[in-house]
Amino acid sequence: MSPIVIEKEKCKHCGICVEICPERLLFQSEKGTVPQVLDSGCISCGHCVAICPTEAITHTDFPPGSIHPIHPELLPSAEQVLELIRDRRSVREFRNKPVEKEVIEQIIEAARFAPSSDNIQSTEFVVIQDKAILAEIVRLSIDFYRRMVLFIKPMTYPLIRNLLNAIGVKKVEAAIEMLNSFMNIIKAYDDGNDLILYNAPVLILFHADRQVGFAGVNANLALQNSALMCEALKLGCFYTGFVVAACWENRIANLLRLPKDHKIYGGIALGYPKFKYRNWIERKPARIQWK
């Protein structure tokens, strides 16, 4: 049975729902008639109930209270959106001030409205504020890079380097280029400095079932929404690439007791910024091909 029901008495036969259904589950046998609905294939995107001008469409996945009117007066202009995007920077200097739970919930609210493949909404979130757990995540990340240094360093020897390149081992040069970065963050840690999380008071990790198609893409779309909401909330944040790479070993996932079949695909560290940037900086020109 289809989750979509169209009330014939309310339907104005406009056919808009037929045009906007991404799965083409709605169709009109003739123009000016009530659309018909196929029994399967709905991805619960909500397009049909969101657009119907007479509220003639109901959907079992969207009970009363789950459909909300859009307030055009609250929507930012194109100039405001672009200014927000240009203003956003990766911030790694934070005030010694906790971030309120209500503020973090607004960040996750923005994340959960990100697009996802087939509207699967696969991304889940873990929020870490406990200083001991944050410190342990930093330590586990550093331990991972200590092992990476031991693994990569022999590749710098000319004989081994040439041999690996000759037999077609991929990413040898890229690994060697990263060696100095790994050694720098390890030395900083040993000297008492955190170049992993930069003492951020909050870390949000984005994870999902690794068997879900495009789970990593979905998670990073959600992460970008989060970063923009941080900017709107006057928070600073940065993408925790060193933590996410260290999650390859699952030690951090185990520490956080994530489901065994889940993978961490992204993360942002955030807090109230210590400084406020006064200017935005130009980027490289867009590389565009017009066809």
XYZ file of C-alpha atoms in Angstrom:
291
model
C 0.000 0.000 0.000
C 1.327 3.427 -0.911
C 2.162 5.845 1.918
C 0.666 8.663 -0.182
C -3.060 9.426 -0.204
C -4.702 12.143 -2.301
C -8.084 13.482 -1.154
C -10.171 13.784 -4.292
C -12.399 16.497 -2.808
C -9.426 18.802 -2.105
C -7.376 18.066 -5.219
C -7.416 20.815 -7.867
C -5.907 18.538 -10.549
C -2.981 20.940 -11.111
C -0.496 18.097 -11.564
C 2.341 19.878 -9.748
C 2.908 16.855 -7.497
C 3.289 14.683 -10.594
C 6.009 16.936 -11.984
C 8.059 17.237 -8.793
C 8.050 13.591 -7.597
C 11.699 12.461 -8.057
C 10.703 8.782 -8.247
C 7.805 9.407 -10.659
C 5.335 7.620 -8.388
C 2.542 10.055 -9.179
C 0.955 10.229 -12.603
C -2.150 11.537 -14.319
C -3.811 9.279 -16.856
C -5.346 12.422 -18.302
C -4.781 16.110 -17.668
C -7.266 17.621 -15.261
C -7.763 14.393 -13.288
C -6.777 13.383 -9.765
C -3.233 11.957 -9.836
C -2.788 8.252 -9.226
C -0.136 6.785 -6.955
C 2.102 3.749 -7.439
C 2.348 1.339 -4.510
C 6.138 1.284 -3.973
C 9.369 3.186 -4.428
C 8.688 6.261 -2.280
C 11.821 7.728 -0.649
C 9.790 9.950 1.702
C 11.329 13.180 0.454
C 8.090 15.017 1.255
C 8.077 17.042 -1.972
C 4.435 16.211 -2.658
C 3.057 17.245 0.744
C 5.317 20.308 0.829
C 4.101 21.691 -2.495
C 0.395 20.806 -2.704
C -1.467 24.164 -2.754
C -4.650 22.727 -1.248
C -3.103 20.287 1.262
C -4.868 17.449 -0.528
C -1.934 15.052 -0.065
C -1.214 13.120 3.111
C 1.759 10.840 3.717
C 2.133 8.242 6.450
C 5.723 9.336 7.124
C 4.599 12.902 7.808
C 1.858 12.847 10.471
C 0.202 16.026 11.795
C 2.803 18.294 13.359
C 5.617 17.263 11.012
C 4.696 19.646 8.196
C 5.551 23.295 8.807
C 4.923 26.475 6.823
C 7.887 28.310 5.312
C 8.312 31.910 6.483
C 9.718 33.832 3.493
C 10.402 36.883 5.656
C 13.024 34.886 7.587
C 14.934 33.739 4.517
C 18.265 35.501 3.877
C 19.018 37.219 0.609
C 21.583 35.845 -1.847
C 23.968 38.582 -0.734
C 23.557 37.608 2.918
C 24.174 33.925 2.205
C 27.286 34.715 0.187
C 28.590 37.058 2.887
C 28.130 34.298 5.477
C 30.025 31.845 3.284
C 32.842 34.300 2.624
C 33.073 35.199 6.309
C 33.487 31.574 7.378
C 37.054 30.582 8.184
C 38.642 27.600 9.890
C 39.072 28.784 13.479
C 41.494 27.064 15.838
C 41.774 29.576 18.695
C 38.992 29.290 21.244
C 37.922 31.088 24.390
C 37.811 29.095 27.615
C 34.030 29.001 27.547
C 31.695 26.014 27.198
C 29.178 25.894 24.369
C 25.602 25.653 25.561
C 23.641 22.483 24.773
C 20.892 24.514 23.072
C 23.459 26.024 20.714
C 24.889 22.606 19.805
C 21.368 21.359 19.118
C 20.894 24.183 16.593
C 24.077 23.045 14.824
C 22.804 19.471 14.590
C 19.392 20.726 13.493
C 21.108 22.354 10.517
C 23.085 19.169 9.848
C 20.065 16.882 9.739
C 18.469 18.974 6.990
C 21.389 18.409 4.622
C 20.623 16.522 1.398
C 21.398 12.815 1.300
C 21.411 10.107 -1.348
C 17.872 8.740 -1.846
C 16.873 10.828 1.189
C 18.309 8.023 3.330
C 19.371 10.481 6.082
C 22.081 8.058 7.130
C 24.227 10.414 9.199
C 24.322 10.122 12.980
C 26.128 12.363 15.440
C 28.177 12.015 18.584
C 28.899 15.169 20.599
C 31.969 15.084 22.852
C 32.410 17.734 25.544
C 34.022 15.691 28.298
C 37.610 16.942 28.590
C 38.964 13.512 29.471
C 37.403 11.932 26.376
C 38.608 14.783 24.179
C 42.131 14.311 25.554
C 41.926 10.576 24.871
C 40.832 11.198 21.277
C 43.873 13.442 20.838
C 46.137 10.772 22.352
C 44.713 8.007 20.148
C 45.160 10.229 17.084
C 48.781 10.934 17.993
C 49.447 7.225 18.547
C 48.041 6.534 15.085
C 50.439 9.060 13.538
C 53.387 7.631 15.459
C 52.654 4.323 13.739
C 52.218 6.079 10.404
C 55.645 7.687 10.751
C 57.239 4.294 11.388
C 55.435 2.936 8.325
C 56.216 5.842 5.969
C 59.789 6.692 6.967
C 61.400 3.716 5.152
C 59.712 4.965 1.945
C 62.010 7.996 2.017
C 65.071 5.813 1.435
C 65.932 6.110 -2.289
C 66.124 2.376 -2.948
C 62.754 1.577 -1.334
C 61.139 4.692 -2.800
C 62.230 3.829 -6.328
C 61.194 0.201 -5.920
C 57.699 1.092 -4.708
C 57.222 3.539 -7.549
C 58.537 1.003 -10.055
C 56.053 -1.675 -9.031
C 53.179 0.796 -9.139
C 52.407 1.237 -5.452
C 49.998 4.166 -5.316
C 50.299 7.307 -3.196
C 53.924 6.769 -2.195
C 54.845 10.378 -2.941
C 51.723 11.685 -1.220
C 52.550 9.685 1.910
C 56.101 11.025 1.969
C 54.806 14.582 1.624
C 52.615 14.069 4.713
C 55.494 12.752 6.811
C 56.633 16.179 8.017
C 53.093 17.102 9.041
C 52.788 13.921 11.085
C 56.142 14.501 12.750
C 55.238 18.115 13.550
C 51.973 17.276 15.307
C 53.709 14.499 17.264
C 56.497 16.827 18.404
C 53.962 19.496 19.377
C 52.007 16.935 21.420
C 55.154 15.761 23.187
C 55.902 19.424 23.980
C 52.453 19.872 25.514
C 50.639 21.447 22.559
C 47.491 20.111 20.922
C 47.520 20.460 17.129
C 44.764 17.872 16.750
C 41.781 19.587 18.413
C 43.487 22.814 19.501
C 41.787 22.494 22.904
C 38.345 23.037 21.374
C 35.584 22.544 23.974
C 33.335 20.566 21.616
C 33.903 17.881 19.005
C 31.067 16.610 16.804
C 31.752 13.439 14.848
C 29.564 12.370 11.932
C 29.154 8.619 11.539
C 26.966 6.123 9.710
C 26.550 2.477 8.801
C 29.444 1.757 6.437
C 27.156 -0.456 4.307
C 24.947 2.487 3.316
C 25.688 3.797 -0.162
C 27.181 7.309 -0.240
C 27.254 7.421 3.572
C 30.488 9.414 3.502
C 29.076 11.957 1.050
C 25.930 12.302 3.146
C 27.965 12.878 6.310
C 30.118 15.576 4.766
C 27.105 17.393 3.335
C 25.713 17.433 6.875
C 29.072 18.653 8.149
C 29.065 21.624 5.774
C 25.604 22.620 6.994
C 26.988 22.469 10.531
C 29.937 24.683 9.672
C 27.672 27.346 8.197
C 25.391 27.233 11.236
C 28.443 27.667 13.469
C 29.234 30.824 11.541
C 25.670 32.084 11.914
C 25.856 31.419 15.672
C 29.139 33.369 15.969
C 31.063 30.189 16.755
C 34.380 29.124 15.307
C 35.019 25.641 13.965
C 37.378 23.608 11.819
C 37.284 20.265 10.044
C 39.128 17.695 12.162
C 40.914 15.936 9.338
C 43.622 14.454 11.570
C 40.999 12.851 13.828
C 38.961 11.488 10.927
C 42.047 9.960 9.301
C 43.003 8.361 12.620
C 39.521 6.788 12.775
C 40.717 4.345 10.109
C 41.842 2.085 12.984
C 38.435 2.126 14.779
C 40.066 2.858 18.143
C 38.246 6.161 18.471
C 34.965 4.563 17.396
C 35.471 1.879 20.054
C 36.240 4.522 22.690
C 32.934 6.209 21.874
C 31.111 2.861 21.760
C 29.750 3.429 18.293
C 28.000 0.514 16.569
C 30.523 -1.970 15.170
C 29.245 -1.530 11.627
C 29.562 2.266 11.753
C 32.359 4.406 10.398
C 33.306 7.982 11.309
C 33.206 10.028 8.106
C 33.759 13.574 9.330
C 34.128 15.837 12.321
C 34.214 19.460 13.403
C 35.796 20.950 16.513
C 34.089 24.117 17.671
C 33.861 26.759 20.341
C 33.585 30.475 20.912
C 36.379 32.104 18.905
C 39.124 33.960 20.712
C 39.452 36.453 17.848
C 37.111 37.952 15.258
C 38.352 38.301 11.690
C 37.666 41.711 10.159
C 38.149 40.792 6.504
C 37.491 37.951 4.127
C 40.249 36.900 1.756
C 39.910 36.304 -1.967
C 40.138 32.709 -3.192
C 41.551 31.330 -6.403
C 39.364 32.094 -9.424
C 36.765 29.421 -10.121
C 37.870 26.945 -12.779
C 34.817 26.684 -15.024
C 34.027 25.037 -18.318
C 30.936 26.331 -20.072
C 29.441 23.894 -22.550
